[in-house]
Amino acid sequence: MSLSQAQKKAFRSIGHHLDPIVTVSENGLSEGVMNELERALHDHELIKLKLAINDREARAEVARHLCSESGATLIQSIGKIALLYRRNPQAKPKLSNVQRFNEK
């Protein structure tokens, strides 16, 4: 999915106020992590991840892998926090971080 710079900027603005929903630890990517990521993206569209991995290159690789497996777009990655977005045309307005922010 290709997003414009203006869209990414808007998503970063929304993401600033979010707390991480999914945490990936040094143990790596388990089926449970992938299931939770899938559920979170389906419900919220825009989510924050905590990558509790010390190695910078390993964090970047995990973020790329999560995006490719889930079909999400990496909006921003700062330190151990990553912001991912995947559009859901049938998202519930009360759960979607994007729709809730646009209503304000």
Tab-separated table of C-alpha atoms in Angstrom:
chain	number	residue	atom	x	y	z
A	1	MET	CA	0.000	0.000	0.000
A	2	SER	CA	1.393	3.362	-1.001
A	3	LEU	CA	0.634	6.312	1.249
A	4	SER	CA	1.327	9.966	0.576
A	5	GLN	CA	3.574	11.971	2.867
A	6	ALA	CA	0.513	13.901	4.106
A	7	GLN	CA	-1.236	10.645	5.053
A	8	LYS	CA	1.858	9.387	6.866
A	9	LYS	CA	2.127	12.684	8.721
A	10	ALA	CA	-1.527	12.441	9.794
A	11	PHE	CA	-1.019	8.839	10.951
A	12	ARG	CA	2.096	9.821	12.931
A	13	SER	CA	0.023	12.525	14.612
A	14	ILE	CA	-2.641	9.980	15.576
A	15	GLY	CA	-0.040	7.399	16.602
A	16	HIS	CA	1.679	9.807	18.976
A	17	HIS	CA	-1.207	9.394	21.433
A	18	LEU	CA	-1.445	5.587	21.168
A	19	ASP	CA	0.015	3.023	23.541
A	20	PRO	CA	1.709	-0.126	22.205
A	21	ILE	CA	-0.795	-2.940	21.719
A	22	VAL	CA	1.547	-5.755	20.676
A	23	THR	CA	4.972	-6.505	22.143
A	24	VAL	CA	7.589	-8.598	20.378
A	25	SER	CA	10.295	-9.865	22.745
A	26	GLU	CA	13.709	-11.402	22.280
A	27	ASN	CA	11.938	-14.783	21.971
A	28	GLY	CA	10.936	-13.813	18.446
A	29	LEU	CA	7.775	-14.088	16.443
A	30	SER	CA	5.426	-16.758	17.671
A	31	GLU	CA	2.066	-17.750	16.273
A	32	GLY	CA	0.432	-15.936	19.185
A	33	VAL	CA	2.188	-12.672	18.323
A	34	MET	CA	1.122	-12.971	14.698
A	35	ASN	CA	-2.487	-13.706	15.697
A	36	GLU	CA	-2.576	-10.726	18.058
A	37	LEU	CA	-1.049	-8.477	15.388
A	38	GLU	CA	-3.674	-9.619	12.904
A	39	ARG	CA	-6.497	-8.969	15.383
A	40	ALA	CA	-5.144	-5.544	16.353
A	41	LEU	CA	-4.725	-4.410	12.729
A	42	HIS	CA	-8.207	-5.676	11.866
A	43	ASP	CA	-9.829	-3.839	14.780
A	44	HIS	CA	-7.738	-0.672	15.053
A	45	GLU	CA	-6.125	-0.204	11.594
A	46	LEU	CA	-3.327	1.964	13.073
A	47	ILE	CA	-1.352	0.366	15.910
A	48	LYS	CA	1.821	0.856	17.860
A	49	LEU	CA	4.188	-2.076	18.476
A	50	LYS	CA	6.900	-2.416	21.065
A	51	LEU	CA	9.901	-4.320	19.765
A	52	ALA	CA	11.747	-5.365	22.939
A	53	ILE	CA	14.843	-6.412	20.999
A	54	ASN	CA	18.219	-4.860	21.767
A	55	ASP	CA	19.876	-5.183	18.354
A	56	ARG	CA	18.886	-2.341	15.993
A	57	GLU	CA	19.244	-4.413	12.820
A	58	ALA	CA	17.203	-7.258	14.300
A	59	ARG	CA	14.431	-4.778	15.236
A	60	ALA	CA	14.356	-3.425	11.693
A	61	GLU	CA	14.225	-6.942	10.254
A	62	VAL	CA	11.379	-7.954	12.595
A	63	ALA	CA	9.421	-4.804	11.652
A	64	ARG	CA	9.890	-5.548	7.929
A	65	HIS	CA	8.856	-9.169	8.433
A	66	LEU	CA	5.731	-8.184	10.393
A	67	CYS	CA	4.725	-5.755	7.655
A	68	SER	CA	5.230	-8.263	4.863
A	69	GLU	CA	3.377	-11.047	6.708
A	70	SER	CA	0.428	-8.869	7.741
A	71	GLY	CA	0.155	-6.656	4.673
A	72	ALA	CA	0.642	-3.558	6.828
A	73	THR	CA	2.635	-0.432	6.050
A	74	LEU	CA	5.367	0.770	8.382
A	75	ILE	CA	4.547	4.416	9.088
A	76	GLN	CA	7.328	5.153	11.542
A	77	SER	CA	9.954	3.423	13.622
A	78	ILE	CA	11.691	5.221	16.474
A	79	GLY	CA	13.846	3.244	18.862
A	80	LYS	CA	11.913	0.210	20.036
A	81	ILE	CA	8.508	1.501	18.902
A	82	ALA	CA	6.984	0.939	15.458
A	83	LEU	CA	3.761	2.359	14.035
A	84	LEU	CA	1.906	0.168	11.521
A	85	TYR	CA	-1.174	0.806	9.397
A	86	ARG	CA	-3.406	-1.506	7.415
A	87	ARG	CA	-6.686	-0.253	6.005
A	88	ASN	CA	-9.836	-2.146	6.903
A	89	PRO	CA	-12.841	-1.052	4.802
A	90	GLN	CA	-15.200	-2.685	7.319
A	91	ALA	CA	-13.585	-1.247	10.455
A	92	LYS	CA	-15.887	-0.442	13.332
A	93	PRO	CA	-15.847	3.318	14.005
A	94	LYS	CA	-15.568	2.863	17.778
A	95	LEU	CA	-12.489	0.633	17.463
A	96	SER	CA	-10.619	2.181	14.538
A	97	ASN	CA	-7.994	4.651	15.732
A	98	VAL	CA	-8.117	6.409	12.353
A	99	GLN	CA	-11.895	6.859	12.314
A	100	ARG	CA	-12.066	7.902	15.978
A	101	PHE	CA	-9.422	10.583	15.409
A	102	ASN	CA	-11.141	11.883	12.257
A	103	GLU	CA	-14.401	12.321	14.170
A	104	LYS	CA	-12.815	14.811	16.583
